[in-house]
Short mmCIF file of C-alpha atoms in Angstrom, two decimals:
data_model
loop_
_atom_site.label_atom_id
_atom_site.label_comp_id
_atom_site.label_asym_id
_atom_site.label_seq_id
_atom_site.Cartn_x
_atom_site.Cartn_y
_atom_site.Cartn_z
CA MET A 1281 -9.65 7.21 -23.53
CA ARG A 1282 -12.30 6.96 -21.24
CA VAL A 1283 -12.25 4.46 -18.82
CA GLU A 1284 -15.84 2.40 -18.20
CA GLY A 1285 -17.08 -0.25 -15.76
CA THR A 1286 -16.37 -2.65 -18.76
CA THR A 1287 -13.05 -1.79 -19.31
CA PRO A 1288 -10.63 -4.62 -18.78
CA LEU A 1289 -8.56 -4.12 -15.60
CA TRP A 1290 -5.27 -4.21 -17.20
CA ILE A 1291 -6.11 -1.16 -19.44
CA ALA A 1292 -7.86 0.71 -16.62
CA VAL A 1293 -5.18 0.65 -14.19
CA ARG A 1294 -2.93 2.02 -16.58
CA ILE A 1295 -5.13 5.05 -17.43
CA LEU A 1296 -6.50 5.83 -13.81
CA LEU A 1297 -2.95 5.84 -12.29
CA ALA A 1298 -1.59 7.93 -15.19
CA GLU A 1299 -4.27 10.60 -14.64
CA ARG A 1300 -3.44 10.58 -10.84
CA GLY A 1301 0.31 10.93 -11.59
CA GLU A 1302 -0.09 13.60 -14.17
CA ASP A 1303 -2.12 15.77 -11.38
CA PHE A 1304 0.79 14.91 -8.85
CA PHE A 1305 3.74 15.89 -11.14
CA ARG A 1306 1.95 19.03 -12.47
CA ARG A 1307 1.23 20.53 -8.66
CA ARG A 1308 4.59 19.23 -7.97
CA ASP A 1309 6.33 21.73 -10.66
CA LYS A 1310 3.93 24.01 -9.44
CA ALA A 1311 4.88 24.24 -5.95
CA LEU A 1312 8.47 24.05 -6.96
CA LYS A 1313 7.82 27.49 -8.86
CA THR A 1314 5.71 29.16 -6.01
CA PHE A 1315 6.19 27.62 -2.65
CA ASP A 1316 2.88 28.84 -1.72
CA PRO A 1317 1.26 27.27 1.13
CA GLU A 1318 -1.84 26.52 -0.77
CA ASP A 1319 0.03 24.86 -3.61
CA ILE A 1320 2.14 22.82 -0.97
CA HIS A 1321 -1.37 21.79 0.49
CA ASP A 1322 -2.80 20.80 -3.00
CA LEU A 1323 0.53 18.71 -3.73
CA ARG A 1324 0.12 17.06 -0.53
CA VAL A 1325 -3.36 15.97 -1.13
CA SER A 1326 -2.59 15.00 -4.49
CA SER A 1327 0.22 12.56 -3.27
CA ARG A 1328 -2.25 11.34 -0.83
CA ARG A 1329 -4.83 10.62 -3.68
CA LEU A 1330 -2.08 9.01 -5.67
CA ARG A 1331 -0.86 6.87 -2.82
CA GLU A 1332 -4.44 5.71 -2.59
CA GLY A 1333 -4.39 5.02 -6.37
CA VAL A 1334 -1.49 2.89 -6.07
CA ALA A 1335 -2.89 1.12 -2.85
CA LEU A 1336 -6.11 0.40 -4.74
CA PHE A 1337 -4.38 -1.08 -7.98
CA ALA A 1338 -1.36 -2.91 -6.04
CA PRO A 1339 -3.02 -6.28 -6.77
CA CYS A 1340 -2.56 -5.56 -10.35
CA TYR A 1341 1.29 -5.21 -10.09
CA SER A 1342 4.38 -6.84 -9.06
CA ALA A 1343 4.71 -6.49 -5.14
CA GLY A 1344 8.45 -5.52 -5.49
CA ASN A 1345 7.49 -2.57 -7.88
CA ILE A 1346 4.64 -1.39 -5.73
CA ALA A 1347 6.91 -1.45 -2.48
CA ARG A 1348 9.73 0.61 -4.26
CA LEU A 1349 7.11 3.21 -5.64
CA VAL A 1350 5.12 3.36 -2.28
CA ARG A 1351 8.43 3.78 -0.22
CA GLN A 1352 9.31 7.09 -2.56
CA MET A 1353 5.76 8.55 -2.46
CA LYS A 1354 5.70 8.15 1.45
CA GLN A 1355 8.74 10.25 1.59
CA VAL A 1356 6.96 13.05 -0.39
CA THR A 1357 4.09 12.86 1.62
CA ARG A 1358 6.01 13.24 5.08
CA LEU A 1359 8.15 15.99 3.49
CA LEU A 1360 5.23 17.78 2.83
CA GLY A 1361 3.22 16.90 6.04
CA GLU A 1362 5.61 18.76 8.46
CA ILE A 1363 5.13 22.24 7.09
CA ARG A 1364 1.30 21.87 6.63
CA ASN A 1365 0.85 20.86 10.29
CA ALA A 1366 3.20 24.02 11.22
CA ASP A 1367 0.75 26.17 9.08
CA GLU A 1368 -2.29 24.70 11.05
CA ALA A 1369 -0.80 25.23 14.39
CA ILE A 1370 0.29 28.74 13.76
CA LEU A 1371 -3.33 29.44 12.32
CA PHE A 1372 -4.97 28.02 15.50
CA PHE A 1373 -2.77 29.58 18.00
CA ASP A 1374 -2.84 32.94 16.44
CA ALA A 1375 -6.78 32.57 16.61
CA LEU A 1376 -6.99 31.29 20.12
CA ALA A 1377 -4.91 34.18 21.31
CA GLU A 1378 -7.36 36.60 19.70
CA GLU A 1379 -10.36 34.66 21.10
CA LEU A 1380 -9.08 34.59 24.68
CA GLY A 1381 -7.50 37.92 25.19
CA ALA A 1382 -4.69 39.50 27.00
CA GLY A 1383 -4.40 37.18 29.65
CA TYR A 1384 -3.01 34.37 27.47
CA SER A 1385 -1.58 36.29 24.55
CA ALA A 1386 2.07 35.86 25.46
CA GLU A 1387 2.03 32.25 25.96
CA LEU A 1388 0.06 31.65 22.91
CA GLU A 1389 2.24 33.90 20.81
CA SER A 1390 5.22 32.08 22.24
CA ILE A 1391 3.72 28.76 20.97
CA SER A 1392 2.87 30.28 17.72
CA ALA A 1393 6.32 31.98 17.49
CA SER A 1394 8.28 28.54 17.79
CA PHE A 1395 6.10 27.07 14.85
CA LYS A 1396 7.00 30.07 12.79
CA LYS A 1397 10.55 29.48 13.54
CA GLY A 1398 10.23 25.97 12.90
CA ARG A 1399 8.25 26.65 9.40
CA LYS A 1400 11.08 28.71 8.31
CA LYS A 1401 13.33 25.48 8.85
CA GLU A 1402 10.96 23.25 7.18
CA LEU A 1403 10.55 25.42 4.14
CA LYS A 1404 14.39 25.19 3.69
CA ARG A 1405 14.08 21.40 3.82
CA LEU A 1406 10.94 21.47 1.69
CA ARG A 1407 12.84 23.37 -0.84
CA SER A 1408 15.70 21.02 -1.13
CA GLY A 1409 13.33 18.02 -0.91
CA LEU A 1410 11.16 19.27 -3.72
CA LYS A 1411 14.04 19.67 -5.98
CA GLU A 1412 15.12 16.05 -5.35
CA ILE A 1413 11.41 14.77 -6.30
CA GLY A 1414 11.66 17.40 -9.09
CA GLU A 1415 14.13 15.25 -11.02
CA ASP A 1416 12.92 12.58 -13.36
CA ALA A 1417 13.95 9.65 -10.93
CA LEU A 1418 10.38 9.43 -9.50
CA SER A 1419 8.45 10.25 -12.64
CA ASP A 1420 10.37 7.62 -14.59
CA LEU A 1421 9.97 5.02 -11.94
CA PHE A 1422 6.35 5.91 -11.77
CA ARG A 1423 5.88 5.60 -15.47
CA ARG A 1424 7.48 2.37 -15.75
CA VAL A 1425 5.71 0.65 -12.80
CA ILE A 1426 2.24 1.71 -13.96
CA HIS A 1427 2.77 0.74 -17.43
CA SER A 1428 3.85 -2.75 -16.25
CA PRO A 1429 0.75 -4.56 -14.79
CA LEU A 1430 1.10 -8.05 -14.01
CA LEU A 1431 -0.14 -9.73 -17.36
CA PHE A 1432 2.49 -12.54 -16.94
CA ASP A 1433 3.29 -15.17 -14.70
CA ARG A 1434 -0.04 -15.15 -12.76
CA GLN A 1435 -0.51 -17.30 -9.84
CA GLU A 1436 -3.77 -18.60 -8.92
CA ASP A 1437 -4.80 -16.09 -6.38
CA ASP A 1438 -3.67 -13.15 -8.45
CA VAL A 1439 -6.19 -10.64 -9.67
CA ASP A 1440 -7.52 -11.56 -13.43
CA LEU A 1441 -6.48 -8.46 -15.17
CA LEU A 1442 -8.90 -9.54 -17.83
CA THR A 1443 -12.08 -8.82 -15.71
CA PRO A 1444 -13.94 -5.74 -16.12
CA LEU A 1445 -12.92 -2.83 -13.91
CA ALA A 1446 -16.34 -2.52 -12.08
CA GLN A 1447 -16.07 -5.92 -10.71
CA PHE A 1448 -12.58 -5.32 -9.23
CA ALA A 1449 -14.05 -1.84 -8.00
CA GLY A 1450 -16.84 -3.34 -6.15
CA GLU A 1451 -14.74 -5.28 -4.00
CA ALA A 1452 -12.07 -2.72 -3.40
CA MET A 1453 -14.79 -0.36 -2.19
CA LYS A 1454 -16.15 -2.86 -0.13
CA GLU A 1455 -12.84 -3.39 1.53
CA ARG A 1456 -12.59 0.30 2.54
CA LEU A 1457 -15.99 0.49 3.83
CA ALA A 1458 -15.54 -2.53 6.02
CA ALA A 1459 -12.50 -0.64 7.40
CA VAL A 1460 -14.92 2.02 8.34
CA LEU A 1461 -17.48 0.00 9.79
CA ARG A 1462 -15.02 -2.29 11.94
CA LEU A 1463 -13.92 1.11 13.92
CA LEU A 1464 -17.38 2.67 14.14
CA PRO A 1465 -18.62 1.16 17.47
CA ALA A 1466 -15.88 2.26 19.47
CA ALA A 1467 -15.41 5.58 17.58
CA ARG A 1468 -18.90 6.48 18.84
CA GLN A 1469 -17.54 6.55 22.42
CA ALA A 1470 -16.43 10.22 23.29
CA ASN A 1471 -13.23 9.20 24.98
CA GLU A 1472 -12.06 7.09 22.26
CA ILE A 1473 -9.65 9.66 20.65
CA GLU A 1474 -7.18 7.23 19.04
CA THR A 1475 -10.28 5.16 17.48
CA GLN A 1476 -11.71 8.50 15.95
CA HIS A 1477 -8.14 9.44 14.88
CA LEU A 1478 -7.95 5.81 13.03
CA LEU A 1479 -11.55 6.43 11.51
CA ARG A 1480 -10.37 9.77 10.13
CA ILE A 1481 -7.86 7.81 8.06
CA ALA A 1482 -10.06 5.21 7.15
CA VAL A 1483 -12.72 7.59 5.74
CA LYS A 1484 -9.86 9.48 3.87
CA HIS A 1485 -8.73 6.36 2.15
CA PHE A 1486 -12.44 5.61 1.36
CA ARG A 1487 -13.24 9.08 0.01
CA TYR A 1488 -10.05 9.05 -2.13
CA ARG A 1489 -10.88 5.64 -3.65
CA MET A 1490 -14.25 6.60 -4.26
CA GLU A 1491 -12.76 9.93 -6.13
CA ILE A 1492 -10.51 7.75 -8.37
CA LEU A 1493 -13.59 5.40 -9.13
CA HIS A 1494 -16.05 8.10 -9.56
CA PHE A 1495 -17.41 7.62 -12.92
CA LEU A 1496 -18.68 4.28 -11.69
CA PHE A 1497 -21.10 5.80 -9.14
CA GLY A 1498 -23.55 7.43 -11.47
CA ALA A 1499 -25.81 10.19 -10.66
CA HIS A 1500 -25.76 10.08 -6.75
CA TYR A 1501 -21.77 10.19 -6.70
CA GLU A 1502 -21.91 13.85 -5.51
CA GLN A 1503 -24.34 13.34 -2.62
CA LEU A 1504 -22.35 10.12 -1.36
CA HIS A 1505 -18.95 12.01 -1.76
CA GLU A 1506 -20.28 15.21 0.03
CA ALA A 1507 -21.24 12.95 2.95
CA LEU A 1508 -17.64 11.41 2.97
CA LYS A 1509 -15.93 14.88 2.71
CA ALA A 1510 -18.14 16.11 5.65
CA TYR A 1511 -16.96 13.32 7.92
CA GLN A 1512 -13.33 13.69 6.81
CA ASP A 1513 -13.56 17.34 7.61
CA LEU A 1514 -15.16 16.82 11.08
CA LEU A 1515 -12.94 14.11 12.06
CA GLY A 1516 -9.78 16.07 10.75
CA LYS A 1517 -10.84 19.08 13.03
CA MET A 1518 -11.22 16.92 15.87
CA HIS A 1519 -7.84 15.09 15.47
CA ASP A 1520 -6.10 18.61 14.96
CA LEU A 1521 -7.39 19.57 18.57
CA ASP A 1522 -6.10 16.67 19.73
CA VAL A 1523 -2.80 17.73 18.38
CA PHE A 1524 -3.06 21.04 19.46
CA ALA A 1525 -3.88 19.84 23.08
CA GLY A 1526 -0.55 17.91 23.21
CA ILE A 1527 1.34 20.82 21.99
CA VAL A 1528 -0.01 23.06 24.97
CA GLN A 1529 0.96 20.13 27.22
CA LYS A 1530 4.37 19.84 26.09
CA ALA A 1531 4.90 23.87 25.74
CA GLY A 1532 6.09 24.17 29.46
CA LEU A 1533 3.50 26.32 30.83
CA THR A 1534 2.46 26.71 34.39
CA TYR A 1535 -0.57 24.70 35.59
CA LEU A 1536 -2.75 28.13 35.82
CA THR A 1537 -2.19 29.07 32.24
CA GLN A 1538 -2.23 25.37 30.85
CA LYS A 1539 -5.37 24.23 32.55
CA PRO A 1540 -7.64 26.95 30.84
CA LEU A 1541 -5.99 26.45 27.47
CA LEU A 1542 -6.73 22.94 27.56
CA ASP A 1543 -10.27 23.26 28.94
CA THR A 1544 -11.03 25.76 25.99
CA ILE A 1545 -9.63 23.06 23.45
CA THR A 1546 -11.57 20.23 25.33
CA ALA A 1547 -14.73 22.22 24.98
CA LYS A 1548 -14.03 22.77 21.30
CA ARG A 1549 -13.64 19.42 20.80
CA GLY A 1550 -16.84 18.34 22.82
CA GLU A 1551 -18.69 20.47 20.32
CA LEU A 1552 -17.25 18.74 17.35
CA PHE A 1553 -17.91 15.33 18.80
CA VAL A 1554 -21.65 16.34 19.42
CA ASP A 1555 -21.65 17.19 15.56
CA PHE A 1556 -20.11 14.01 14.92
CA SER A 1557 -22.62 12.00 16.73
CA ALA A 1558 -25.34 13.98 15.09
CA MET A 1559 -23.93 13.31 11.78
CA LEU A 1560 -23.64 9.69 12.35
CA GLU A 1561 -27.45 9.66 12.84
CA THR A 1562 -28.20 11.95 9.57
CA ALA A 1563 -25.78 10.22 7.42
CA PRO A 1564 -25.07 6.82 8.80
CA PHE A 1565 -22.07 4.96 7.14
CA GLU A 1566 -24.57 1.74 6.73
CA LYS A 1567 -26.35 3.78 4.73
CA ILE A 1568 -23.74 5.25 2.70
CA GLY A 1569 -22.59 1.51 2.26
CA ASP A 1570 -25.97 0.28 0.94
CA ARG A 1571 -26.14 3.23 -1.72
CA MET A 1572 -22.65 2.34 -2.54
CA ARG A 1573 -23.33 -1.45 -3.34
CA TYR A 1574 -26.53 -0.44 -5.10
CA MET A 1575 -24.65 2.10 -7.36
CA LEU A 1576 -21.68 -0.36 -8.10
CA MET B 246 -2.62 4.87 -42.88
CA LYS B 247 -0.28 2.89 -41.56
CA LEU B 248 -1.50 -0.38 -40.56
CA ILE B 249 0.52 -2.94 -38.57
CA VAL B 250 -0.76 -6.40 -37.99
CA VAL B 251 0.38 -8.57 -35.31
CA ARG B 252 0.09 -12.31 -34.68
CA HIS B 253 0.18 -13.10 -31.09
CA ALA B 254 3.29 -14.66 -29.90
CA ALA B 255 3.61 -18.62 -29.13
CA ALA B 256 1.20 -19.68 -26.38
CA VAL B 257 0.54 -22.65 -24.16
CA GLU B 258 -1.89 -25.17 -25.79
CA ARG B 259 -5.52 -25.43 -24.40
CA SER B 260 -5.88 -27.83 -21.71
CA SER B 261 -8.34 -28.97 -18.92
CA ASP B 262 -6.70 -26.35 -16.90
CA VAL B 263 -6.21 -23.56 -19.34
CA SER B 264 -9.29 -22.35 -21.31
CA GLU B 265 -8.96 -21.06 -25.09
CA GLU B 266 -9.48 -17.54 -23.73
CA THR B 267 -6.68 -17.80 -21.17
CA ARG B 268 -3.98 -19.43 -23.23
CA TYR B 269 -1.00 -17.45 -22.16
CA LEU B 270 2.39 -16.75 -24.07
CA THR B 271 5.44 -19.50 -23.47
CA PRO B 272 8.54 -18.03 -22.17
CA GLU B 273 10.01 -18.72 -25.45
CA GLY B 274 7.23 -16.77 -27.21
CA ARG B 275 7.66 -13.73 -24.85
CA VAL B 276 11.53 -13.88 -25.81
CA PHE B 277 11.02 -14.17 -29.54
CA PHE B 278 8.36 -11.64 -29.69
CA ARG B 279 10.75 -9.11 -27.98
CA LYS B 280 13.07 -9.35 -30.62
CA THR B 281 10.21 -8.85 -33.11
CA ALA B 282 9.01 -5.75 -31.19
CA ARG B 283 12.76 -4.41 -31.13
CA THR B 284 12.86 -4.99 -35.00
CA MET B 285 9.68 -3.00 -35.35
CA LEU B 286 11.22 -0.25 -33.18
CA LYS B 287 14.25 -0.10 -35.33
CA ASN B 288 12.02 0.39 -38.16
CA GLY B 289 10.41 3.38 -36.79
CA VAL B 290 7.01 2.02 -35.50
CA GLU B 291 5.43 4.41 -33.46
CA PRO B 292 1.76 3.46 -33.04
CA GLY B 293 -0.92 6.01 -32.53
CA LEU B 294 -3.35 3.34 -30.89
CA ILE B 295 -2.96 -0.22 -30.20
CA LEU B 296 -5.95 -2.70 -30.90
CA THR B 297 -6.03 -6.03 -29.46
CA SER B 298 -8.36 -9.23 -29.37
CA PRO B 299 -9.59 -9.64 -25.81
CA LEU B 300 -7.85 -13.12 -25.47
CA LEU B 301 -4.98 -13.17 -23.07
CA ARG B 302 -2.23 -14.37 -25.56
CA ALA B 303 -3.03 -11.22 -27.66
CA VAL B 304 -3.11 -9.08 -24.66
CA GLN B 305 0.20 -10.28 -23.33
CA THR B 306 1.73 -9.56 -27.09
CA ALA B 307 0.36 -6.10 -27.10
CA ASP B 308 1.72 -5.63 -23.66
CA ILE B 309 5.18 -6.74 -24.74
CA LEU B 310 5.10 -4.57 -27.78
CA ALA B 311 4.13 -1.45 -25.75
CA GLU B 312 7.00 -2.12 -23.68
CA ALA B 313 9.49 -2.43 -26.32
CA LEU B 314 8.11 0.71 -28.06
CA ALA B 315 8.01 2.71 -24.96
CA TYR B 316 4.58 3.36 -26.00
CA SER B 317 2.05 4.94 -23.16
CA GLY B 318 -0.95 5.75 -25.29
CA PRO B 319 -4.14 3.95 -25.15
CA PHE B 320 -5.04 0.21 -25.52
CA VAL B 321 -8.45 -0.83 -26.76
CA VAL B 322 -9.89 -4.19 -26.56
CA ARG B 323 -11.98 -5.03 -29.58
CA LYS B 324 -14.10 -8.12 -29.88
CA GLU B 325 -13.89 -7.89 -33.81
CA LEU B 326 -10.30 -8.98 -33.49
CA GLN B 327 -10.75 -12.26 -31.59
CA PRO B 328 -10.99 -15.61 -33.55
CA GLY B 329 -13.16 -14.95 -36.71
CA PHE B 330 -12.06 -11.64 -37.52
CA ASP B 331 -12.97 -10.75 -41.17
CA MET B 332 -13.27 -7.83 -43.72
CA LYS B 333 -16.42 -6.42 -42.24
CA GLY B 334 -14.71 -6.40 -38.74
CA LEU B 335 -11.61 -4.63 -40.37
CA GLY B 336 -14.00 -2.16 -41.84
CA LYS B 337 -15.70 -1.47 -38.56
CA LEU B 338 -12.30 -0.71 -37.04
CA LEU B 339 -11.06 1.37 -39.74
CA ASP B 340 -14.34 3.52 -39.45
CA ASP B 341 -14.13 3.96 -35.77
CA TYR B 342 -10.05 4.95 -35.82
CA ARG B 343 -9.97 6.65 -39.29
CA SER B 344 -7.95 9.73 -37.83
CA VAL B 345 -5.30 7.41 -36.37
CA ASP B 346 -2.11 7.65 -38.47
CA GLU B 347 -0.42 4.25 -37.18
CA LEU B 348 -2.63 1.55 -36.25
CA VAL B 349 -1.48 -1.78 -34.65
CA LEU B 350 -3.99 -4.66 -34.57
CA VAL B 351 -3.10 -7.94 -32.40
CA GLY B 352 -5.08 -10.77 -33.48
CA HIS B 353 -5.08 -14.61 -34.28
CA GLU B 354 -4.79 -16.97 -37.31
CA PRO B 355 -6.02 -17.94 -39.79
CA ASP B 356 -7.55 -14.39 -39.51
CA LEU B 357 -4.62 -12.44 -40.34
CA SER B 358 -3.21 -14.23 -43.12
CA THR B 359 -6.46 -14.17 -44.88
CA LEU B 360 -6.45 -10.47 -44.24
CA VAL B 361 -3.03 -9.68 -45.62
CA ALA B 362 -3.51 -11.77 -48.23
CA TYR B 363 -6.71 -9.83 -49.12
CA LEU B 364 -5.16 -6.40 -48.67
CA THR B 365 -2.18 -7.31 -50.85
CA SER B 366 -4.37 -8.73 -53.28
CA ARG B 367 -2.12 -12.13 -53.28
CA PRO B 368 -4.50 -14.99 -53.44
CA GLY B 369 -3.47 -18.24 -51.56
CA VAL B 370 -2.44 -18.45 -47.99
CA PHE B 371 -0.31 -15.83 -46.29
CA ASN B 372 1.68 -17.76 -43.64
CA PHE B 373 1.64 -15.59 -40.61
CA LYS B 374 3.74 -17.05 -38.07
CA LYS B 375 3.43 -16.61 -34.39
CA GLY B 376 5.06 -13.45 -33.03
CA ALA B 377 5.57 -11.95 -36.39
CA ALA B 378 4.18 -8.40 -37.57
CA VAL B 379 3.32 -7.12 -40.79
CA LYS B 380 3.40 -3.20 -41.92
CA LEU B 381 1.04 -1.96 -44.67
CA LYS B 382 0.23 1.36 -46.08
CA ILE B 383 -3.32 1.49 -46.82
CA ASP B 384 -6.19 4.17 -47.73
CA PRO B 385 -9.25 2.91 -46.10
CA SER B 386 -11.38 4.48 -48.49
CA ASN B 387 -9.89 2.45 -51.67
CA LEU B 388 -9.17 -1.00 -50.15
CA PRO B 389 -7.57 -3.19 -51.17
CA ALA B 390 -6.31 -1.55 -54.38
CA SER B 391 -4.20 1.22 -52.51
CA THR B 392 -2.67 -1.19 -50.11
CA ALA B 393 1.48 -1.42 -50.32
CA PHE B 394 3.48 -3.90 -48.39
CA LYS B 395 5.96 -2.32 -46.44
CA TRP B 396 7.80 -5.15 -44.34
CA LEU B 397 7.36 -8.17 -42.23
CA ALA B 398 8.94 -8.44 -39.00
CA TYR B 399 9.79 -11.90 -37.33
CA GLY B 400 12.17 -11.87 -34.48
CA LYS B 401 15.36 -9.88 -35.88
CA LYS B 402 14.71 -10.55 -39.49
CA LEU B 403 13.21 -7.85 -41.66
CA VAL B 404 11.66 -8.64 -44.76
CA ASP B 405 10.57 -5.97 -47.37
CA SER B 406 9.67 -8.04 -50.13
CA LEU B 407 6.02 -9.48 -50.02
CA ASP B 408 7.31 -12.19 -52.23
CA GLU B 409 9.89 -13.27 -49.72
CA ALA B 410 7.67 -12.72 -46.75
CA MET B 411 5.00 -15.19 -48.55
CA ALA B 412 7.71 -17.65 -48.75
CA LEU B 413 8.95 -17.32 -45.09
#
């Protein structure tokens, strides 16, 4: 059944969450078979999308049920995150070793080797963890919860599940946009690394929410979505460099080795920040918000 | 086609705080309809689609039914099923869902009694109680002649004679 803006919320939530769930459980089964890094990454992204779907529609369900589901989903994302982080670090430090040449290759290869070793352990942990979530308990809980929206014992402040989806969606999107706009003034400052990290997370939530409700956005969806994706990619790369700088600082290197490595990372991050600042001019979030409000 | 007609369970009365559209099921109504739904489950009800009136008490009844039947298929809200539902409305629904093998309709009185009386070719008032369900076998292209009454579920009771069902 196709969900539209006029679909009552109590029907729409079941269908939209079931779609997210199907995607997640299908990818879980695939990752369990292959343990391919790309499949693991796809599963991680799918788990994040599913969590955003659950967050989006949480007001339509009992708080206790949602809390139980979210707890289990978080375990899955965490399980998948460690191995992905190791993969990213290996890729970065191997590339950096090649870029900087023989002078730093021993140190960088040593950092990379420690992640490769850690990755093997993570893979083992992931295998047993994935088997655990491969059992039916999580999918049963998921199905039970999503098919029980709060149609009974409504309190005055509860969401009215008989309202059309579009009405609920408009407010839900504004909420995510507001979270982005709140962080923006500080994130424009180059040294506000922590705020830029928070902005990356806020943009990610905004994007995933938009993806779940994509059919409500009409013809300009692709354009808006591309803009958000570009922000997320850029902010993601900036954050990765912050993480890599931290790794270099903790690697026990001599000052003479550490400093040029940190300088290189800082320079790369500086370039990305320039790109970020330019993006804020060419595709301002305020404009994205205006378009979104117009479309919804 | 198997057609299962359900009257919503007992709901609170309309008041200054509760509009007609938002009248909700009473705790007793919910408990009672769960029994009806379990009786339906025991008698092999497996809907391909559940259609409900947009009014809250019907939506809640449909939801209880889905839970009892472990139904995870689609729900469709149809305005035709709100009070005032008639044969024309039924015709429209049957046209739209001709391929569905087992169709559930959740609606209101007096429309559902009139509908069952018409389909079973029994003039007079069929007393469709709150939280009851009637299963019919129909051929949408040959109504009402083709209709066969299968049973009426009311709480734990299952009545498979139309006469007894009418007397209930």
